[in-house]
mmCIF file of C-alpha atoms in Angstrom:
data_model
loop_
_atom_site.group_PDB
_atom_site.id
_atom_site.type_symbol
_atom_site.label_atom_id
_atom_site.label_comp_id
_atom_site.label_asym_id
_atom_site.label_seq_id
_atom_site.Cartn_x
_atom_site.Cartn_y
_atom_site.Cartn_z
ATOM 1 C CA MET A 1201 -31.136 -13.871 -9.854
ATOM 2 C CA ALA A 1202 -31.208 -13.416 -6.099
ATOM 3 C CA LEU A 1203 -31.328 -9.630 -5.920
ATOM 4 C CA GLN A 1204 -31.506 -7.570 -2.736
ATOM 5 C CA ILE A 1205 -33.195 -4.284 -3.608
ATOM 6 C CA ASN A 1206 -32.651 -0.924 -1.923
ATOM 7 C CA ILE A 1207 -30.601 -2.317 0.945
ATOM 8 C CA GLU A 1208 -29.724 -0.164 3.925
ATOM 9 C CA PRO A 1209 -26.278 1.477 3.707
ATOM 10 C CA LEU A 1210 -24.805 -0.311 6.732
ATOM 11 C CA LYS A 1211 -25.825 -3.645 5.210
ATOM 12 C CA ALA A 1212 -24.283 -2.557 1.903
ATOM 13 C CA LEU A 1213 -21.065 -1.598 3.681
ATOM 14 C CA GLU A 1214 -20.962 -4.943 5.479
ATOM 15 C CA LEU A 1215 -21.181 -6.707 2.107
ATOM 16 C CA PHE A 1216 -18.788 -4.322 0.376
ATOM 17 C CA TYR A 1217 -16.101 -4.716 3.031
ATOM 18 C CA ASP A 1218 -16.679 -8.458 3.415
ATOM 19 C CA GLN A 1219 -17.530 -7.911 7.108
ATOM 20 C CA GLU A 1220 -14.185 -6.209 7.756
ATOM 21 C CA LYS A 1221 -14.278 -3.193 10.080
ATOM 22 C CA LEU A 1222 -11.925 -0.387 10.985
ATOM 23 C CA GLY A 1223 -13.504 2.305 13.067
ATOM 24 C CA VAL A 1224 -13.455 4.432 16.181
ATOM 25 C CA TRP A 1225 -12.568 2.773 19.469
ATOM 26 C CA GLU A 1226 -15.575 2.557 21.792
ATOM 27 C CA GLY A 1227 -13.598 4.337 24.492
ATOM 28 C CA ASP A 1228 -13.569 7.500 22.351
ATOM 29 C CA PHE A 1229 -17.362 7.578 22.307
ATOM 30 C CA ILE A 1230 -17.481 7.094 26.081
ATOM 31 C CA LYS A 1231 -14.840 9.783 26.676
ATOM 32 C CA ASN A 1232 -16.727 12.358 24.597
ATOM 33 C CA ALA A 1233 -20.033 11.455 26.223
ATOM 34 C CA LYS A 1234 -18.559 12.034 29.686
ATOM 35 C CA GLN A 1235 -16.353 15.032 29.020
ATOM 36 C CA ARG A 1236 -18.443 16.886 26.418
ATOM 37 C CA ASN A 1237 -21.878 15.384 26.948
ATOM 38 C CA LEU A 1238 -21.764 14.348 23.300
ATOM 39 C CA LYS A 1239 -24.667 12.167 22.238
ATOM 40 C CA LEU A 1240 -24.807 10.749 18.724
ATOM 41 C CA PRO A 1241 -27.588 9.040 16.751
ATOM 42 C CA LYS A 1242 -27.208 5.249 16.862
ATOM 43 C CA LEU A 1243 -26.854 5.104 13.083
ATOM 44 C CA LEU A 1244 -23.947 7.562 13.135
ATOM 45 C CA HIS A 1245 -22.353 5.814 16.116
ATOM 46 C CA LYS A 1246 -22.487 2.448 14.343
ATOM 47 C CA PHE A 1247 -21.041 3.823 11.115
ATOM 48 C CA LEU A 1248 -18.121 5.502 12.895
ATOM 49 C CA ALA A 1249 -17.473 2.434 15.052
ATOM 50 C CA ASN A 1250 -17.231 0.171 12.014
ATOM 51 C CA TYR A 1251 -16.046 2.220 9.032
ATOM 52 C CA ALA A 1252 -14.613 5.586 10.136
ATOM 53 C CA TYR A 1253 -11.074 4.764 8.959
ATOM 54 C CA LEU A 1254 -11.945 3.069 5.665
ATOM 55 C CA ASN A 1255 -12.136 4.619 2.208
ATOM 56 C CA VAL A 1256 -15.885 5.142 2.427
ATOM 57 C CA ASN A 1257 -15.124 7.918 4.901
ATOM 58 C CA ARG A 1258 -12.538 9.672 2.750
ATOM 59 C CA GLY A 1259 -12.800 12.238 0.008
ATOM 60 C CA SER A 1260 -15.308 15.075 -0.132
ATOM 61 C CA ASN A 1261 -17.991 13.176 1.827
ATOM 62 C CA GLN A 1262 -16.984 12.491 5.405
ATOM 63 C CA LEU A 1263 -18.436 11.956 8.841
ATOM 64 C CA TRP A 1264 -16.150 13.131 11.603
ATOM 65 C CA VAL A 1265 -14.883 11.084 14.531
ATOM 66 C CA PRO A 1266 -16.275 12.035 17.974
ATOM 67 C CA ASP A 1267 -13.268 14.175 18.964
ATOM 68 C CA LYS A 1268 -13.843 16.369 15.920
ATOM 69 C CA ILE A 1269 -17.650 16.727 16.059
ATOM 70 C CA ASP A 1270 -18.524 20.303 16.987
ATOM 71 C CA GLN A 1271 -21.430 21.195 19.291
ATOM 72 C CA THR A 1272 -22.503 24.764 18.671
ATOM 73 C CA GLU A 1273 -25.380 27.153 18.068
ATOM 74 C CA ALA A 1274 -26.480 28.160 14.579
ATOM 75 C CA LYS A 1275 -29.388 29.759 12.776
ATOM 76 C CA VAL A 1276 -31.432 26.942 11.233
ATOM 77 C CA ASN A 1277 -34.174 28.045 8.842
ATOM 78 C CA GLY A 1278 -34.120 31.458 10.486
ATOM 79 C CA LYS A 1279 -34.206 30.204 14.084
ATOM 80 C CA LYS A 1280 -31.253 29.813 16.470
ATOM 81 C CA GLN A 1281 -30.863 26.193 17.587
ATOM 82 C CA ASP A 1282 -28.236 23.855 19.024
ATOM 83 C CA ILE A 1283 -26.627 21.670 16.384
ATOM 84 C CA LEU A 1284 -23.892 19.085 15.947
ATOM 85 C CA ILE A 1285 -21.611 19.647 12.972
ATOM 86 C CA ILE A 1286 -20.828 16.047 12.046
ATOM 87 C CA GLY A 1287 -18.934 16.197 8.751
ATOM 88 C CA THR A 1288 -18.801 17.431 5.184
ATOM 89 C CA MET A 1289 -20.698 16.742 1.986
ATOM 90 C CA ARG A 1290 -18.940 17.778 -1.217
ATOM 91 C CA ASN A 1291 -16.888 20.152 0.933
ATOM 92 C CA ASN A 1292 -19.918 21.782 2.612
ATOM 93 C CA LEU A 1293 -20.545 21.371 6.312
ATOM 94 C CA VAL A 1294 -23.152 18.822 7.389
ATOM 95 C CA ALA A 1295 -24.985 19.031 10.723
ATOM 96 C CA ILE A 1296 -27.947 17.642 12.636
ATOM 97 C CA LEU A 1297 -30.150 19.262 15.256
ATOM 98 C CA ALA A 1298 -29.055 18.379 18.779
ATOM 99 C CA SER A 1299 -32.701 17.777 19.603
ATOM 100 C CA GLU A 1300 -32.875 15.026 16.937
ATOM 101 C CA CYS A 1301 -29.965 12.918 18.189
ATOM 102 C CA ASP A 1302 -32.439 10.375 19.588
ATOM 103 C CA GLN A 1303 -33.967 9.837 16.162
ATOM 104 C CA ALA A 1304 -33.056 6.724 14.232
ATOM 105 C CA ASN A 1305 -32.500 8.602 10.992
ATOM 106 C CA PRO A 1306 -32.252 12.372 11.512
ATOM 107 C CA THR A 1307 -32.562 14.954 8.740
ATOM 108 C CA LEU A 1308 -29.324 16.613 7.693
ATOM 109 C CA LEU A 1309 -28.642 20.338 7.772
ATOM 110 C CA LEU A 1310 -26.432 21.908 5.104
ATOM 111 C CA ASP A 1311 -24.460 25.080 5.715
ATOM 112 C CA GLN A 1312 -25.122 28.401 3.982
ATOM 113 C CA LEU A 1313 -23.135 31.629 3.987
ATOM 114 C CA PRO A 1314 -22.688 32.824 7.597
ATOM 115 C CA GLU A 1315 -24.283 36.052 8.808
ATOM 116 C CA GLU A 1316 -21.922 38.762 10.032
ATOM 117 C CA LYS A 1317 -22.876 41.613 12.319
ATOM 118 C CA ASP A 1318 -20.259 43.888 13.844
ATOM 119 C CA ASP A 1319 -17.598 41.466 15.073
ATOM 120 C CA ASP A 1320 -20.001 38.545 15.495
ATOM 121 C CA MET A 1321 -20.527 35.769 12.976
ATOM 122 C CA THR A 1322 -23.502 33.419 13.053
ATOM 123 C CA LEU A 1323 -23.430 30.052 11.347
ATOM 124 C CA VAL A 1324 -26.388 29.488 9.048
ATOM 125 C CA PHE A 1325 -27.816 26.088 8.118
ATOM 126 C CA GLU A 1326 -30.907 24.942 6.270
ATOM 127 C CA LYS A 1327 -32.783 21.679 6.554
ATOM 128 C CA SER A 1328 -32.206 19.528 3.497
ATOM 129 C CA LYS A 1329 -34.287 16.774 1.943
ATOM 130 C CA LEU A 1330 -31.481 14.405 2.807
ATOM 131 C CA ASP A 1331 -31.462 12.127 5.833
ATOM 132 C CA LEU A 1332 -28.484 10.407 7.422
ATOM 133 C CA GLN A 1333 -29.256 7.037 5.860
ATOM 134 C CA GLU A 1334 -29.288 8.374 2.312
ATOM 135 C CA PHE A 1335 -26.109 10.318 3.002
ATOM 136 C CA LEU A 1336 -24.405 7.052 3.965
ATOM 137 C CA THR A 1337 -25.629 5.592 0.682
ATOM 138 C CA ILE A 1338 -24.138 8.564 -1.180
ATOM 139 C CA MET A 1339 -20.868 8.142 0.720
ATOM 140 C CA LEU A 1340 -20.479 4.575 -0.537
ATOM 141 C CA LEU A 1341 -21.500 5.387 -4.121
ATOM 142 C CA GLU A 1342 -19.118 8.364 -4.254
ATOM 143 C CA SER A 1343 -16.282 6.793 -2.257
ATOM 144 C CA PRO A 1344 -12.795 6.783 -3.840
ATOM 145 C CA THR A 1345 -12.740 2.994 -4.228
ATOM 146 C CA VAL A 1346 -16.107 2.781 -5.996
ATOM 147 C CA TYR A 1347 -15.239 5.826 -8.093
ATOM 148 C CA ASP A 1348 -12.031 4.106 -9.270
ATOM 149 C CA THR A 1349 -13.498 0.650 -9.956
ATOM 150 C CA ALA A 1350 -17.176 0.998 -10.933
ATOM 151 C CA THR A 1351 -18.531 0.650 -14.451
ATOM 152 C CA VAL A 1352 -20.818 3.623 -15.173
ATOM 153 C CA TYR A 1353 -23.980 3.423 -17.293
ATOM 154 C CA ASN A 1354 -25.606 6.791 -17.980
ATOM 155 C CA GLN A 1355 -27.361 6.330 -21.316
ATOM 156 C CA PRO A 1356 -31.138 5.606 -21.182
ATOM 157 C CA ASN A 1357 -30.854 2.503 -23.353
ATOM 158 C CA ASP A 1358 -28.076 1.103 -21.169
ATOM 159 C CA THR A 1359 -29.821 1.702 -17.841
ATOM 160 C CA GLU A 1360 -33.099 0.236 -19.127
ATOM 161 C CA GLU A 1361 -31.298 -2.817 -20.488
ATOM 162 C CA ILE A 1362 -29.616 -3.468 -17.130
ATOM 163 C CA VAL A 1363 -32.869 -3.145 -15.200
ATOM 164 C CA ASN A 1364 -34.787 -5.322 -17.683
ATOM 165 C CA SER A 1365 -32.113 -8.032 -17.537
ATOM 166 C CA TYR A 1366 -33.143 -8.773 -13.951
ATOM 167 C CA ASN A 1367 -36.850 -9.135 -14.824
ATOM 168 C CA ASN A 1368 -37.713 -7.769 -11.390
ATOM 169 C CA ALA A 1369 -40.722 -5.482 -10.959
ATOM 170 C CA ASP A 1370 -39.460 -3.996 -7.694
ATOM 171 C CA LEU A 1371 -36.162 -3.081 -9.315
ATOM 172 C CA ALA A 1372 -37.966 -1.418 -12.230
ATOM 173 C CA LYS A 1373 -39.949 0.704 -9.775
ATOM 174 C CA LEU A 1374 -36.742 2.372 -8.595
ATOM 175 C CA LEU A 1375 -36.536 4.238 -11.897
ATOM 176 C CA GLN A 1376 -40.100 5.472 -11.552
ATOM 177 C CA VAL A 1377 -39.620 7.683 -8.470
ATOM 178 C CA ASN A 1378 -40.884 11.237 -8.747
ATOM 179 C CA GLU A 1379 -38.561 12.736 -6.147
ATOM 180 C CA HIS A 1380 -35.019 13.553 -7.254
ATOM 181 C CA PRO A 1381 -32.210 13.206 -6.515
ATOM 182 C CA LYS A 1382 -32.467 9.708 -5.001
ATOM 183 C CA HIS A 1383 -29.829 7.072 -4.350
ATOM 184 C CA TYR A 1384 -30.250 3.324 -3.967
ATOM 185 C CA ILE A 1385 -27.998 0.309 -3.604
ATOM 186 C CA CYS A 1386 -28.922 -3.215 -4.694
ATOM 187 C CA TYR A 1387 -26.910 -6.415 -4.396
ATOM 188 C CA ASP A 1388 -26.875 -9.534 -6.537
ATOM 189 C CA ASP A 1389 -26.142 -12.538 -4.289
ATOM 190 C CA GLU A 1390 -25.217 -14.765 -7.223
ATOM 191 C CA THR A 1391 -22.713 -12.507 -8.981
ATOM 192 C CA ARG A 1392 -21.691 -10.724 -5.748
ATOM 193 C CA GLU A 1393 -22.134 -7.489 -7.642
ATOM 194 C CA PHE A 1394 -23.582 -4.161 -6.518
ATOM 195 C CA LEU A 1395 -25.941 -1.955 -8.496
ATOM 196 C CA GLY A 1396 -25.835 1.678 -7.454
ATOM 197 C CA PHE A 1397 -28.650 3.942 -8.623
ATOM 198 C CA ILE A 1398 -28.130 7.709 -8.829
ATOM 199 C CA LEU A 1399 -31.423 9.205 -10.013
ATOM 200 C CA LEU A 1400 -31.148 12.845 -11.047
ATOM 201 C CA PRO A 1401 -33.716 15.120 -12.715
ATOM 202 C CA GLY A 1402 -33.831 13.985 -16.341
ATOM 203 C CA ARG A 1403 -30.916 11.582 -15.953
ATOM 204 C CA ASP A 1404 -30.469 8.139 -14.411
ATOM 205 C CA ILE A 1405 -27.058 6.647 -13.650
ATOM 206 C CA ILE A 1406 -26.330 3.042 -12.720
ATOM 207 C CA LEU A 1407 -23.005 1.939 -11.235
ATOM 208 C CA LYS A 1408 -21.859 -1.664 -11.290
ATOM 209 C CA PHE A 1409 -19.130 -2.555 -8.807
ATOM 210 C CA LYS A 1410 -17.869 -5.323 -6.572
ATOM 211 C CA SER A 1411 -16.375 -5.614 -3.127
ATOM 212 C CA CYS A 1412 -12.938 -4.059 -3.254
ATOM 213 C CA PHE A 1413 -10.269 -2.926 -0.824
ATOM 214 C CA ALA A 1414 -7.625 -0.278 -1.252
ATOM 215 C CA ILE A 1415 -4.205 -1.607 -0.265
ATOM 216 C CA HIS A 1416 -3.841 0.888 2.568
ATOM 217 C CA GLU A 1417 -7.191 -0.353 3.969
ATOM 218 C CA LEU A 1418 -5.945 -3.946 4.045
ATOM 219 C CA GLU A 1419 -2.659 -2.850 5.612
ATOM 220 C CA ASN A 1420 -4.483 -0.928 8.341
ATOM 221 C CA ILE A 1421 -6.926 -3.774 9.038
ATOM 222 C CA PHE A 1422 -4.036 -6.234 9.303
ATOM 223 C CA ASN A 1423 -1.974 -3.929 11.527
ATOM 224 C CA LYS A 1424 -4.885 -3.494 13.906
ATOM 225 C CA GLU A 1425 -5.409 -7.246 14.191
ATOM 226 C CA PHE A 1426 -1.806 -8.417 14.246
ATOM 227 C CA TYR A 1427 0.036 -5.623 16.045
ATOM 228 C CA GLU A 1428 -2.456 -3.519 18.016
ATOM 229 C CA ASN A 1429 -4.325 -6.616 19.162
ATOM 230 C CA ALA A 1430 -1.167 -8.700 19.562
ATOM 231 C CA THR A 1431 -2.066 -10.357 22.858
ATOM 232 C CA ASN A 1432 -5.427 -11.547 21.544
ATOM 233 C CA CYS A 1433 -4.691 -11.707 17.835
ATOM 234 C CA ASP A 1434 -7.110 -13.702 15.695
ATOM 235 C CA PHE A 1435 -4.434 -15.288 13.503
ATOM 236 C CA GLN A 1436 -7.000 -16.835 11.180
ATOM 237 C CA HIS A 1437 -8.420 -13.391 10.499
ATOM 238 C CA ALA A 1438 -4.946 -11.879 10.091
ATOM 239 C CA LEU A 1439 -4.112 -14.636 7.595
ATOM 240 C CA LYS A 1440 -7.272 -13.902 5.613
ATOM 241 C CA ILE A 1441 -6.167 -10.271 5.192
ATOM 242 C CA LEU A 1442 -2.622 -11.324 4.319
ATOM 243 C CA PHE A 1443 -3.948 -13.529 1.513
ATOM 244 C CA LYS A 1444 -5.648 -10.481 -0.021
ATOM 245 C CA LEU A 1445 -2.454 -8.432 0.278
ATOM 246 C CA ILE A 1446 -0.305 -11.227 -1.152
ATOM 247 C CA ASP A 1447 -2.703 -11.738 -4.052
ATOM 248 C CA HIS A 1448 -2.279 -8.052 -4.923
ATOM 249 C CA LEU A 1449 1.482 -7.824 -4.422
ATOM 250 C CA GLU A 1450 2.197 -10.936 -6.498
ATOM 251 C CA ASN A 1451 0.824 -9.055 -9.509
ATOM 252 C CA VAL A 1452 2.839 -5.871 -8.952
ATOM 253 C CA GLU A 1453 6.428 -5.343 -10.061
ATOM 254 C CA GLY A 1454 9.132 -3.880 -7.868
ATOM 255 C CA VAL A 1455 7.637 -4.804 -4.495
ATOM 256 C CA ALA A 1456 9.795 -7.810 -3.608
ATOM 257 C CA PRO A 1457 10.693 -6.574 -0.076
ATOM 258 C CA ASP A 1458 7.006 -5.978 0.755
ATOM 259 C CA LEU A 1459 6.019 -9.359 -0.665
ATOM 260 C CA ALA A 1460 8.738 -11.143 1.324
ATOM 261 C CA GLU A 1461 7.509 -9.415 4.477
ATOM 262 C CA LYS A 1462 3.946 -10.616 3.817
ATOM 263 C CA TYR A 1463 5.162 -14.169 3.165
ATOM 264 C CA LYS A 1464 7.044 -14.054 6.462
ATOM 265 C CA LEU A 1465 3.984 -12.784 8.339
ATOM 266 C CA ALA A 1466 1.830 -15.496 6.755
ATOM 267 C CA GLY A 1467 4.340 -18.023 8.040
ATOM 268 C CA ARG A 1468 4.109 -16.463 11.501
ATOM 269 C CA CYS A 1469 0.298 -16.723 11.485
ATOM 270 C CA CYS A 1470 0.382 -20.366 10.356
ATOM 271 C CA TRP A 1471 2.972 -21.070 13.051
ATOM 272 C CA SER A 1472 0.634 -19.695 15.719
ATOM 273 C CA LEU A 1473 -2.177 -21.816 14.257
ATOM 274 C CA LYS A 1474 0.163 -24.845 14.406
ATOM 275 C CA GLU A 1475 -0.153 -25.339 10.659
ATOM 276 C CA TRP A 1476 3.477 -26.390 10.442
ATOM 277 C CA GLY A 1477 3.636 -27.398 6.778
ATOM 278 C CA GLU A 1478 1.954 -24.197 5.595
ATOM 279 C CA ALA A 1479 4.159 -22.099 7.870
ATOM 280 C CA GLU A 1480 7.307 -23.682 6.425
ATOM 281 C CA ASN A 1481 6.100 -23.098 2.851
ATOM 282 C CA TRP A 1482 5.527 -19.392 3.522
ATOM 283 C CA TYR A 1483 8.903 -19.043 5.231
ATOM 284 C CA LYS A 1484 10.616 -20.712 2.248
ATOM 285 C CA LYS A 1485 8.918 -18.264 -0.114
ATOM 286 C CA ALA A 1486 10.152 -15.361 2.008
ATOM 287 C CA GLU A 1487 13.645 -16.876 2.193
ATOM 288 C CA ARG A 1488 13.965 -17.094 -1.609
ATOM 289 C CA ILE A 1489 13.147 -13.405 -2.004
ATOM 290 C CA TYR A 1490 15.404 -12.317 0.851
ATOM 291 C CA LYS A 1491 18.287 -14.289 -0.676
ATOM 292 C CA ASP A 1492 17.721 -12.616 -4.046
ATOM 293 C CA ILE A 1493 17.572 -9.191 -2.387
ATOM 294 C CA LEU A 1494 20.768 -9.929 -0.431
ATOM 295 C CA ALA A 1495 22.615 -11.133 -3.540
ATOM 296 C CA GLU A 1496 21.534 -8.065 -5.509
ATOM 297 C CA THR A 1497 22.533 -5.733 -2.671
ATOM 298 C CA LEU A 1498 25.905 -7.417 -2.196
ATOM 299 C CA GLU A 1499 26.589 -7.124 -5.922
ATOM 300 C CA LYS A 1500 25.799 -3.397 -5.858
ATOM 301 C CA VAL A 1501 27.987 -2.845 -2.796
ATOM 302 C CA GLY A 1502 30.763 -4.897 -4.396
ATOM 303 C CA ASN A 1503 30.615 -2.766 -7.533
ATOM 304 C CA PHE A 1504 30.793 0.320 -5.331
ATOM 305 C CA TYR A 1505 33.968 -0.864 -3.587
ATOM 306 C CA GLU A 1506 35.531 -1.880 -6.889
ATOM 307 C CA ASN A 1507 34.929 1.621 -8.245
ATOM 308 C CA LEU A 1508 36.220 3.034 -4.982
ATOM 309 C CA GLY A 1509 39.400 1.017 -5.482
ATOM 310 C CA VAL A 1510 39.883 2.548 -8.929
ATOM 311 C CA PHE A 1511 39.240 6.022 -7.492
ATOM 312 C CA TYR A 1512 41.911 5.645 -4.813
ATOM 313 C CA PHE A 1513 44.295 4.197 -7.379
ATOM 314 C CA ASP A 1514 43.897 7.264 -9.603
ATOM 315 C CA LYS A 1515 44.351 9.354 -6.473
ATOM 316 C CA GLU A 1516 47.613 7.437 -5.950
ATOM 317 C CA ASP A 1517 46.506 6.146 -2.571
ATOM 318 C CA ILE A 1518 47.453 2.517 -3.103
ATOM 319 C CA ASN A 1519 46.763 1.368 0.442
ATOM 320 C CA LYS A 1520 43.184 2.590 0.388
ATOM 321 C CA SER A 1521 42.770 1.169 -3.109
ATOM 322 C CA GLN A 1522 43.882 -2.263 -1.938
ATOM 323 C CA THR A 1523 41.624 -2.029 1.124
ATOM 324 C CA ALA A 1524 38.646 -1.344 -1.116
ATOM 325 C CA TYR A 1525 39.476 -4.343 -3.323
ATOM 326 C CA GLN A 1526 39.803 -6.530 -0.222
ATOM 327 C CA GLU A 1527 36.294 -5.452 0.746
ATOM 328 C CA VAL A 1528 35.096 -6.634 -2.686
ATOM 329 C CA ASP A 1529 36.651 -10.037 -2.002
ATOM 330 C CA ARG A 1530 35.111 -10.218 1.469
ATOM 331 C CA LEU A 1531 31.635 -9.432 0.123
ATOM 332 C CA SER A 1532 32.031 -11.905 -2.727
ATOM 333 C CA ASP A 1533 33.156 -14.624 -0.332
ATOM 334 C CA PHE A 1534 30.164 -13.923 1.898
ATOM 335 C CA SER A 1535 27.698 -14.085 -0.993
ATOM 336 C CA GLY A 1536 29.282 -17.245 -2.409
ATOM 337 C CA THR A 1537 29.889 -15.591 -5.781
ATOM 338 C CA ASN A 1538 33.681 -15.401 -5.493
ATOM 339 C CA ASN A 1539 34.441 -18.220 -7.967
ATOM 340 C CA PRO A 1540 37.881 -18.530 -9.588
ATOM 341 C CA TYR A 1541 36.830 -16.712 -12.748
ATOM 342 C CA ARG A 1542 35.270 -13.676 -11.030
ATOM 343 C CA LYS A 1543 37.987 -13.308 -8.432
ATOM 344 C CA GLY A 1544 40.705 -13.821 -11.058
ATOM 345 C CA GLN A 1545 39.172 -11.190 -13.326
ATOM 346 C CA ARG A 1546 38.959 -8.718 -10.490
ATOM 347 C CA ILE A 1547 42.632 -9.196 -9.568
ATOM 348 C CA LEU A 1548 43.583 -9.122 -13.251
ATOM 349 C CA ARG A 1549 41.995 -5.679 -13.652
ATOM 350 C CA GLN A 1550 43.979 -4.410 -10.670
ATOM 351 C CA GLY A 1551 47.163 -5.716 -12.275
ATOM 352 C CA MET A 1552 46.352 -3.922 -15.533
ATOM 353 C CA LEU A 1553 45.852 -0.695 -13.613
ATOM 354 C CA MET A 1554 49.264 -1.133 -11.987
ATOM 355 C CA ALA A 1555 50.833 -1.806 -15.379
ATOM 356 C CA ASP A 1556 49.246 1.340 -16.826
ATOM 357 C CA ALA A 1557 50.777 3.249 -13.895
ATOM 358 C CA LYS A 1558 54.160 1.677 -14.779
ATOM 359 C CA ARG A 1559 54.255 -0.096 -11.411
ATOM 360 C CA TYR A 1560 55.318 -3.298 -13.079
ATOM 361 C CA GLN A 1561 56.532 -5.195 -10.005
ATOM 362 C CA LYS A 1562 53.156 -4.768 -8.319
ATOM 363 C CA ALA A 1563 51.413 -5.653 -11.600
ATOM 364 C CA ILE A 1564 53.400 -8.909 -11.823
ATOM 365 C CA GLU A 1565 52.452 -9.814 -8.229
ATOM 366 C CA LEU A 1566 48.768 -9.266 -9.056
ATOM 367 C CA TYR A 1567 49.023 -11.239 -12.320
ATOM 368 C CA ASP A 1568 50.513 -14.126 -10.305
ATOM 369 C CA GLN A 1569 47.580 -13.954 -7.888
ATOM 370 C CA ALA A 1570 45.071 -13.844 -10.761
ATOM 371 C CA LEU A 1571 46.783 -16.776 -12.458
ATOM 372 C CA ALA A 1572 46.550 -18.809 -9.245
ATOM 373 C CA GLU A 1573 42.802 -18.169 -9.154
ATOM 374 C CA PHE A 1574 42.256 -19.060 -12.835
ATOM 375 C CA GLN A 1575 44.251 -22.274 -12.464
ATOM 376 C CA GLN A 1576 41.701 -23.534 -9.929
ATOM 377 C CA ASP A 1577 39.390 -23.951 -12.927
ATOM 378 C CA PRO A 1578 41.789 -24.595 -15.824
ATOM 379 C CA LYS A 1579 39.106 -25.801 -18.213
ATOM 380 C CA GLY A 1580 36.693 -22.908 -17.648
ATOM 381 C CA CYS A 1581 39.463 -20.277 -17.513
ATOM 382 C CA LYS A 1582 41.898 -21.505 -20.182
ATOM 383 C CA TYR A 1583 41.643 -18.313 -22.251
ATOM 384 C CA ASP A 1584 41.986 -16.173 -19.126
ATOM 385 C CA ILE A 1585 45.083 -18.126 -18.102
ATOM 386 C CA ALA A 1586 46.653 -17.471 -21.490
ATOM 387 C CA ARG A 1587 45.808 -13.775 -21.372
ATOM 388 C CA CYS A 1588 47.100 -13.420 -17.833
ATOM 389 C CA GLN A 1589 50.386 -15.126 -18.740
ATOM 390 C CA GLN A 1590 50.727 -12.806 -21.733
ATOM 391 C CA LEU A 1591 50.141 -9.687 -19.620
ATOM 392 C CA ARG A 1592 52.565 -10.935 -16.990
ATOM 393 C CA GLY A 1593 55.182 -11.518 -19.655
ATOM 394 C CA GLU A 1594 54.706 -8.005 -21.000
ATOM 395 C CA ALA A 1595 55.025 -6.571 -17.482
ATOM 396 C CA ARG A 1596 58.263 -8.523 -16.900
ATOM 397 C CA LYS A 1597 59.641 -7.235 -20.190
ATOM 398 C CA GLU A 1598 58.752 -3.646 -19.281
ATOM 399 C CA LEU A 1599 60.288 -4.080 -15.823
ATOM 400 C CA LYS A 1600 63.584 -5.257 -17.382
ATOM 401 C CA LEU A 1601 63.619 -2.320 -19.788
ATOM 402 C CA LYS A 1602 62.912 0.048 -16.899
ATOM 403 C CA SER A 1603 65.761 -1.495 -14.843
ATOM 404 C CA LYS A 1604 68.228 -1.179 -17.748
ATOM 405 C CA SER A 1605 67.316 2.455 -18.298
ATOM 406 C CA GLN A 1606 67.883 3.195 -14.636
ATOM 407 C CA THR A 1607 71.308 1.541 -14.546
ATOM 408 C CA SER A 1608 72.599 3.032 -17.788
#
């Protein structure tokens, strides 16, 4: 197996994020350097420039963006010194000495309880055994994405079996370190799998995980490329991110509008790349979903207006009731679902309501209209025709009886 052992964290992040980046704009570094005389170690600068807005920089371990980094004075190992507070580690403040900003890999300072005297409070930090590079390693190993997706091995037999399976002396040496805690990342080129080592006193933990994006990361990477960089968009790159998003959304239920939007955007990218056939295929996929969404929405709105018609009928506001039913017809005509059966049934129900209200003349008029609709498809609606004729006959009979009672 082609195994890279104890790789540097920035290299690990490059592999983990498949060379994708989402970080601080270079202008923010320049602005803070000019306005606040803020100078950062190159390693920190590079991390923030590439990965500040990805999941590796979320959770309890974070490195702050330049605007948030605090330059102040604190007591460090009993001596007052200028420091930069650059982030948090497991919810404790993390800092570096201002005098060590030129170093390639400065030692980290961890905060202690502040000292209070009268109304003054002095920040207190102590030098740790942790340097910036190992902290970046910890940030990846403890990041939300790795935490959610990694397979954890923490039993001695399991960790030894994994190490032995590689038959690599250098890998075996990682478990033999005397200094704890230590953190390492290895990468298997063949399986494209990471091995994360967390070596604690009396306990070794190995994490196995692969390159993985959170959906919000992909969305943000795409938005930066496609929208924020619109005038110089790399459509091939935008399409690559869309493929990852589409692959995810196609396996999730209830996200049809989002999936249609991604299909449409994929079509737009292919259009810009003059890949006409591919563009048309993506647009057709989007069109099918949008048509389904439209049909479903129109059906819901139609049901609403039909219920509204019944409401106004019970309220004895016939004009508004009829207006609501006309809206049902208009929507059905627009959606192409207003076939003779459906339209006839809808009018038939209105006629039955009128008959129940003893408005027999209006019921007969509606039965006539329903019958005219059913007769457009006499074979498919033969039972409905018979029922409608029966109801119309009953309404005519009731109307005659009502007329006789009024004249007698």
